[in-house]
CSV table of C-alpha atoms in Angstrom, one decimal:
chain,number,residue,atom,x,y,z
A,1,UNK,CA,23.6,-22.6,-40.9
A,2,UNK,CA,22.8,-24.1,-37.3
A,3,UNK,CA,19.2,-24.4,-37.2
A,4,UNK,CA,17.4,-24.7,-33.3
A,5,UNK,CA,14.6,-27.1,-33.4
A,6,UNK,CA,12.3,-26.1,-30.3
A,7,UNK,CA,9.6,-28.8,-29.6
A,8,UNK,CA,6.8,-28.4,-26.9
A,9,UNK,CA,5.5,-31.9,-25.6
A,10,UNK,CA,1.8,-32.2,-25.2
A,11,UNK,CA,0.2,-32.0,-27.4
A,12,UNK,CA,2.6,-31.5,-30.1
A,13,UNK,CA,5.2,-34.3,-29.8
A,14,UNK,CA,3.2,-36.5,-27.7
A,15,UNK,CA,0.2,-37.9,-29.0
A,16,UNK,CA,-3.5,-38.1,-26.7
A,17,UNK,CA,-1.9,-41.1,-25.5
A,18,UNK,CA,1.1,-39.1,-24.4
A,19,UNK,CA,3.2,-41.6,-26.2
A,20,UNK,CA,5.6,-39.9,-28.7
A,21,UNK,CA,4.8,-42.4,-32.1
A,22,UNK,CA,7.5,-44.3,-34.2
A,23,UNK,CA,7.0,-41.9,-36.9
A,24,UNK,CA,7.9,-38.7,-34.9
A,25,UNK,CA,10.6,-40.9,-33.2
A,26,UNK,CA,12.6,-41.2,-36.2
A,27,UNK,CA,12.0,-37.6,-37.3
A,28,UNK,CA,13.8,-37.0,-34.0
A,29,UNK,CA,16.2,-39.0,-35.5
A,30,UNK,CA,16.8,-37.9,-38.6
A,31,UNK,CA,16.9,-34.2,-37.8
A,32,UNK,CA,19.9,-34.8,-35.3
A,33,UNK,CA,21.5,-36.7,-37.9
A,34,UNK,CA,21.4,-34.0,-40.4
A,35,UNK,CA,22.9,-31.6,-37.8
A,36,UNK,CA,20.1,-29.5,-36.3
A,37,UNK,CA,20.0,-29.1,-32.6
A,38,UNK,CA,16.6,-29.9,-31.3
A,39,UNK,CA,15.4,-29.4,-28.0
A,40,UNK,CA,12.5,-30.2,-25.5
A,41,UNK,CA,10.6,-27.5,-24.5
A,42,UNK,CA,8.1,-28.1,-22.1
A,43,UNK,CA,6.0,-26.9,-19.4
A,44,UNK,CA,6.9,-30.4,-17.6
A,45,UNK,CA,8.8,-31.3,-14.8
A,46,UNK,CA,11.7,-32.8,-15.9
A,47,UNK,CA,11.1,-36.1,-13.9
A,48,UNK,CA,7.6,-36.2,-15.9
A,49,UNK,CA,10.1,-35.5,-19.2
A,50,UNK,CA,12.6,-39.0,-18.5
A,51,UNK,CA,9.5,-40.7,-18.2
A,52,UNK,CA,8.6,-41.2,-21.4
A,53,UNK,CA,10.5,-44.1,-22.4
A,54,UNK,CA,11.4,-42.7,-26.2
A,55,UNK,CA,13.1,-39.2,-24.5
A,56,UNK,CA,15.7,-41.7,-22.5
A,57,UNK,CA,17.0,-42.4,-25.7
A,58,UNK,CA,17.2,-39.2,-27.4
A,59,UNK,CA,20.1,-37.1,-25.6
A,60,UNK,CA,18.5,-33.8,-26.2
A,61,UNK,CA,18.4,-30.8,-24.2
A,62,UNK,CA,15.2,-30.6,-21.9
A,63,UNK,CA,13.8,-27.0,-21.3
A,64,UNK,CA,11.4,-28.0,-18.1
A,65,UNK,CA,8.2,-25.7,-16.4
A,66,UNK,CA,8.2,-23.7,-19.2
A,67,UNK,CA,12.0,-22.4,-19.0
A,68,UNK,CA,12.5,-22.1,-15.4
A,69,UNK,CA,14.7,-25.5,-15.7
A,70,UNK,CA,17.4,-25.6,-18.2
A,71,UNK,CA,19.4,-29.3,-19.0
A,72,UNK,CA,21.9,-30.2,-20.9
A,73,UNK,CA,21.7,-33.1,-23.4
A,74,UNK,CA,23.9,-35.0,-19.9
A,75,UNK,CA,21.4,-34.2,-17.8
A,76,UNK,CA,23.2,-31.8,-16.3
A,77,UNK,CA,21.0,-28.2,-14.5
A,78,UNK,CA,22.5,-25.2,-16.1
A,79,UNK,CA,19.9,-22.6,-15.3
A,80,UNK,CA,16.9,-22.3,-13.0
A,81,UNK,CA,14.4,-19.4,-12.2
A,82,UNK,CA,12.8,-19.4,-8.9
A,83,UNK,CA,9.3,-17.9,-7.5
A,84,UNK,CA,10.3,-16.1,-4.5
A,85,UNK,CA,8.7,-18.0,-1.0
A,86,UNK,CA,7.0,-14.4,-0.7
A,87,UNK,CA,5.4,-14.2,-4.0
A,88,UNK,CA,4.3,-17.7,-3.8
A,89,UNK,CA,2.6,-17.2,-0.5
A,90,UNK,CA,0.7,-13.8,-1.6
A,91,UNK,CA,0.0,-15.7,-4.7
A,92,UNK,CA,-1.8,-18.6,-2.6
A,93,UNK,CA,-3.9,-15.8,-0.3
A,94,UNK,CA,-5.5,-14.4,-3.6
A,95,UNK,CA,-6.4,-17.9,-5.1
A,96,UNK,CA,-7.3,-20.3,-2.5
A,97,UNK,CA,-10.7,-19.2,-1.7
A,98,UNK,CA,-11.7,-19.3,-5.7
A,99,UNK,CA,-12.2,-23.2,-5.3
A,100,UNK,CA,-9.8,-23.9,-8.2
A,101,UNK,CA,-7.1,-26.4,-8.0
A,102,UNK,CA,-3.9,-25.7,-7.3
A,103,UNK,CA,-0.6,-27.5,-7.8
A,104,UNK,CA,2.9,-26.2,-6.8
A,105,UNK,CA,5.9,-27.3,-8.5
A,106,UNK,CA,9.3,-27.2,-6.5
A,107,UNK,CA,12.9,-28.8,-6.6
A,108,UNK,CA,11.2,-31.7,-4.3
A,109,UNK,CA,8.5,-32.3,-6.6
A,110,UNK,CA,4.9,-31.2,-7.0
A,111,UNK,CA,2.3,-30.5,-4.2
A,112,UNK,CA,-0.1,-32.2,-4.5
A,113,UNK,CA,1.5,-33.3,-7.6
A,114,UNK,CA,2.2,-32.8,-10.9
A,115,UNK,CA,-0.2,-32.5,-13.7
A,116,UNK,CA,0.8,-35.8,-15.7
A,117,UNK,CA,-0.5,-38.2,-13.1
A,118,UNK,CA,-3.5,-36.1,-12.6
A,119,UNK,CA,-5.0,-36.9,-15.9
A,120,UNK,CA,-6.8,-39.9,-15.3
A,121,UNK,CA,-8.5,-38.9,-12.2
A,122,UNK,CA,-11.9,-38.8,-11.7
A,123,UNK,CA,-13.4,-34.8,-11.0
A,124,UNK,CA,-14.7,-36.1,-8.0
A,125,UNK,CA,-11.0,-37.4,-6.6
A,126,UNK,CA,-9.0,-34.0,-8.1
A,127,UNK,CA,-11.9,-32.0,-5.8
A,128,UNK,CA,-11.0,-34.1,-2.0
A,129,UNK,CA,-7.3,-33.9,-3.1
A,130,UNK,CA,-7.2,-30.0,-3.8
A,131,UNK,CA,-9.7,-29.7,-0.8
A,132,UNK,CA,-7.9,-31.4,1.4
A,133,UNK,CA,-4.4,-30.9,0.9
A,134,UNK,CA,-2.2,-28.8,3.3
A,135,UNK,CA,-0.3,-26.4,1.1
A,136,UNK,CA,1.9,-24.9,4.4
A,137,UNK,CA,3.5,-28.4,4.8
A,138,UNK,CA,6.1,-28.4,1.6
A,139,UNK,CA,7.4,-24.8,3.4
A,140,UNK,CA,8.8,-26.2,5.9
A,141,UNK,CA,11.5,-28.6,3.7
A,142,UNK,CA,15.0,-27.6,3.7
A,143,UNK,CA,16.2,-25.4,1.2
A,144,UNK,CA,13.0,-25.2,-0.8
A,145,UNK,CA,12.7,-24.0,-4.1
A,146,UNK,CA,9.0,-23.1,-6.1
A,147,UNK,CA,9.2,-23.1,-9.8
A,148,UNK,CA,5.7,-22.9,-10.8
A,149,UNK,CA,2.3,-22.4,-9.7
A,150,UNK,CA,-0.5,-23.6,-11.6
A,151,UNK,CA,-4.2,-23.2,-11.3
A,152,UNK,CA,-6.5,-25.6,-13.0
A,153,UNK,CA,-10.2,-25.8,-13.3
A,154,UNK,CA,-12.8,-27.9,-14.7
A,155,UNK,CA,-13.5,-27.8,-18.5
A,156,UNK,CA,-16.9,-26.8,-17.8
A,157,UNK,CA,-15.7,-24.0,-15.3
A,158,UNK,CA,-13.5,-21.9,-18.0
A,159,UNK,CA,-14.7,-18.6,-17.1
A,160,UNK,CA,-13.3,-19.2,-13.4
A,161,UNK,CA,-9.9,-18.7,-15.0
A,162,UNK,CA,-11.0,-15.3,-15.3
A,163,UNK,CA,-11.7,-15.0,-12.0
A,164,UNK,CA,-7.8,-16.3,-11.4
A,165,UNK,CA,-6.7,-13.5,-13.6
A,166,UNK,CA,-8.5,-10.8,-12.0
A,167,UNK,CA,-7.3,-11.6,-8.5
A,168,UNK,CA,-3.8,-12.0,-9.5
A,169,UNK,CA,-3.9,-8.2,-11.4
A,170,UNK,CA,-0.8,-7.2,-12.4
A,171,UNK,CA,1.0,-6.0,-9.3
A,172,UNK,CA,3.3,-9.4,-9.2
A,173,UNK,CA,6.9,-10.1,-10.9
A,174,UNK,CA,5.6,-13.5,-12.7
A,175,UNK,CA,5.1,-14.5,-16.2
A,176,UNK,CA,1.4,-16.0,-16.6
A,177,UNK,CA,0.7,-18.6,-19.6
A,178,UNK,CA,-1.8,-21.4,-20.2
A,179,UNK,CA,-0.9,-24.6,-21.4
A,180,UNK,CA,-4.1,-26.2,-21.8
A,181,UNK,CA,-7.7,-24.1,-22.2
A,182,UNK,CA,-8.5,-25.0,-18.2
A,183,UNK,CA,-5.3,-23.7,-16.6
A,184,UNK,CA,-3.0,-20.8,-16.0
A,185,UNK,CA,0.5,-21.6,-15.1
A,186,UNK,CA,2.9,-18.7,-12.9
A,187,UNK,CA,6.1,-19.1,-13.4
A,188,UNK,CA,9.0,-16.6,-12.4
A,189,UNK,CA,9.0,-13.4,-14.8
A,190,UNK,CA,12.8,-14.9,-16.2
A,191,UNK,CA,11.3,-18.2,-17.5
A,192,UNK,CA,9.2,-18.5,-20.4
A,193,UNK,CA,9.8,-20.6,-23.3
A,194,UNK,CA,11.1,-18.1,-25.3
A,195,UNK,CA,14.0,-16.6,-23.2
A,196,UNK,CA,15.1,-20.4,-22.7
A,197,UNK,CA,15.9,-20.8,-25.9
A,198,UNK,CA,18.1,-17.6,-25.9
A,199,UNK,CA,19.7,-17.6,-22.4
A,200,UNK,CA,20.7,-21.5,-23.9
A,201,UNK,CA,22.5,-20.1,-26.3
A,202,UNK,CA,24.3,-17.8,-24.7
A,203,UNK,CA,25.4,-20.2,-22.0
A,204,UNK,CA,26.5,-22.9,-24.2
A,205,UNK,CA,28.3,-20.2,-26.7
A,206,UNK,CA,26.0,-20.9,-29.5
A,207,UNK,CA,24.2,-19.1,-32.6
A,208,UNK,CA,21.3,-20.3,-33.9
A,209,UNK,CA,20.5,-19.0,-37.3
A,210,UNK,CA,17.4,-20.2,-37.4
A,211,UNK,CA,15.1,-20.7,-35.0
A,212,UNK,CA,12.0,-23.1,-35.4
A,213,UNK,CA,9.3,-23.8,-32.7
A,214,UNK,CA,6.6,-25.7,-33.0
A,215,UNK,CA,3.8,-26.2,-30.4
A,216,UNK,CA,0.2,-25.9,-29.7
A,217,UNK,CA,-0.3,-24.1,-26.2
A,218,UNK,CA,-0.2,-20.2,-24.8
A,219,UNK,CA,2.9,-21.3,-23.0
A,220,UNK,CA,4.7,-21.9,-26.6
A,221,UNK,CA,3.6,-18.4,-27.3
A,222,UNK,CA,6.9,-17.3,-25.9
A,223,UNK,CA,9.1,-19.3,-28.2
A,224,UNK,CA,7.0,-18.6,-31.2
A,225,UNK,CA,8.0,-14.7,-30.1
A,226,UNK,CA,12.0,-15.9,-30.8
A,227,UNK,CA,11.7,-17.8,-33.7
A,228,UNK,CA,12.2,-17.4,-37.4
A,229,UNK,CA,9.8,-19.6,-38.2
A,230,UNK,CA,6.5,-20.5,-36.1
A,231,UNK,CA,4.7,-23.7,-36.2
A,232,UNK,CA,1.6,-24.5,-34.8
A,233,UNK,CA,-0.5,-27.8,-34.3
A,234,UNK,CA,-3.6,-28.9,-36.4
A,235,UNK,CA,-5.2,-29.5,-32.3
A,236,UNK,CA,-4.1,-25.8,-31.3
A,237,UNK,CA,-6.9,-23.5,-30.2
A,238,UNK,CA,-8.0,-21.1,-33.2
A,239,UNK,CA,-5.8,-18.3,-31.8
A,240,UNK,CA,-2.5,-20.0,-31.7
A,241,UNK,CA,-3.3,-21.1,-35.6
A,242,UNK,CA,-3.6,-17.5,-36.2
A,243,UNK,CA,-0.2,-16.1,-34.9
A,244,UNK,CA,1.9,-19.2,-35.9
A,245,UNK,CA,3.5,-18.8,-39.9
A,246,UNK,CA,2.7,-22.0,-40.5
A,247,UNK,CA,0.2,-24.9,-39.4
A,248,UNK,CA,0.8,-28.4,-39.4
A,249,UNK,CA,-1.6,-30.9,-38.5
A,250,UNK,CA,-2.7,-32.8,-35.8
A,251,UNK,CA,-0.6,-34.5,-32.6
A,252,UNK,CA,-2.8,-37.7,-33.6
A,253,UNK,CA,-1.5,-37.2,-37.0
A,254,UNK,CA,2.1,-37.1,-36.7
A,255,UNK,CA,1.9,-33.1,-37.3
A,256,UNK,CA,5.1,-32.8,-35.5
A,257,UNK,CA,7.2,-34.7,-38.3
A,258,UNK,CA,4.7,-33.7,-41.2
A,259,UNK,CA,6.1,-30.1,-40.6
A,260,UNK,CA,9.8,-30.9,-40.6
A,261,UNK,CA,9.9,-33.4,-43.5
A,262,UNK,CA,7.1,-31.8,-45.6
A,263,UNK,CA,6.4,-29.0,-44.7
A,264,UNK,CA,9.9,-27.1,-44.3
A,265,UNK,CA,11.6,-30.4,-45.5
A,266,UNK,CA,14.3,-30.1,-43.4
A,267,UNK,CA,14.9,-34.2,-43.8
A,268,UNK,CA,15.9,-35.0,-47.6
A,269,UNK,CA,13.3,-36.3,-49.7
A,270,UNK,CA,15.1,-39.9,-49.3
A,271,UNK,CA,14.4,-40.2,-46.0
A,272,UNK,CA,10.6,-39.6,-46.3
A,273,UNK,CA,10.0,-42.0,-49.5
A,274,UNK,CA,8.5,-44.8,-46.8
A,275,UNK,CA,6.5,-42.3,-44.6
């Protein structure tokens, strides 16, 4: 039986130090030595994936901004949903006066960025960025292409993310998720985690008899909606816990390969004697 190993990234495989560990490494490992196909599924960009020094090594299928990206284990692009120009710019009018953030990802990068290199900055440098950037420039690039839209706020600002939802209504053709408890990301209504994994296998002529995902996020939501069997992260909120079939334990704690070698003991018991 081929079994599909789905694997968000933050917060799940990475740890808070956004460093996959050596344990979870050779989980990786082990699992594609006994024959399971695992991918990367992630609301990243992919040039915030091949970052991380461990994934250069792994030759995995990457699943970027939350399945509107889809790569081959060669790095090749075999699928990609867009945000039309149009609903990006009606998106924009109904957000930029909520003083949120707002970051844009596109096939020339993010705008103002991406979130990964936003992370250490201070609250006081993310509000003169967002304040200050120009979001009609990136329009004007050849042959643009807008993947995502994501609005963040601050953690002590949660209930403007209501505000965001509100405004946005339901009146546009997008799929809505959060990855983290301060943002909403807007992707195109084709791409969600979930329909990655099964447009993947119909594009590479697969069957996957079982399907296992395992994150921690409302954007992993989607793939727990195709899978057999759900997993979710000792660090998820309370309400990804709840509709998961199983919970593992923490990103700090190596959750990620406590669930596949204890858990569902997918590895052998051999290979977990030293762990």
């Amino acid at each position: 039986m081929m079994k599909c190993i789905s694997i968000d990234l933050d917060g799940t495989l990475l740890n808070s130090k956004h460093e996959i560990s050596e344990e979870n490494l050779q989980t990786l490992h082990d699992l594609k030595k006994q024959g399971h196909y695992v991918i990367l599924n992630t609301g990243r960009a992919l040039a915030d994936v091949i970052k991380i020094q461990a994934v250069q090594q792994l030759e995995l299928p990457i699943f970027c901004i939350n399945g509107s990206m889809l790569y081959s284990k060669s790095g090749e692009l075999l699928y990609e949903a867009i945000v039309p120009i149009s609903t990006y710019k009606e998106i924009f009018s109904r957000l930029k006066d909520l003083d949120i953030g707002i970051l844009v990802y596109t096939n020339y990068g993010g705008f103002p960025s991406t979130l990964p290199p936003l992370q250490e900055k201070s609250k006081e440098e993310l509000t003169t960025l967002f304040q200050q950037y120009d979001y009609d420039q990136f329009l004007t690039k050849e042959d643009i292409k807008i993947y995502k839209i994501m609005a963040l706020v601050y953690d002590g600002q949660l209930e403007k993310l209501e505000d965001v939802k509100k405004a946005l209504g339901n009146t546009l053709d997008i799929f809505m998720a959060a990855s983290l408890p301060n943002n909403l990301e807007l992707t195109s209504s084709e791409a969600n985690k979930g329909k990655a994994i099964l447009r993947y296998q119909k594009l590479m002529n697969l069957h996957f008899e079982e399907i296992i995902a395992i994150g921690d996020g409302g954007n992993d939501l989607g793939q727990f909606e195709v899978a057999t069997t759900s997993i979710a992260m000792g660090n998820a909120p309370a309400y990804i816990q709840n509709i998961a079939d199983v919970v593992t334990k923490t990103n700090d704690e190596n959750g990620f390969s406590y669930a596949m070698r204890h858990q569902l003991k997918l590895i052998p018991t051999s290979e977990t004697a030293n762990i």
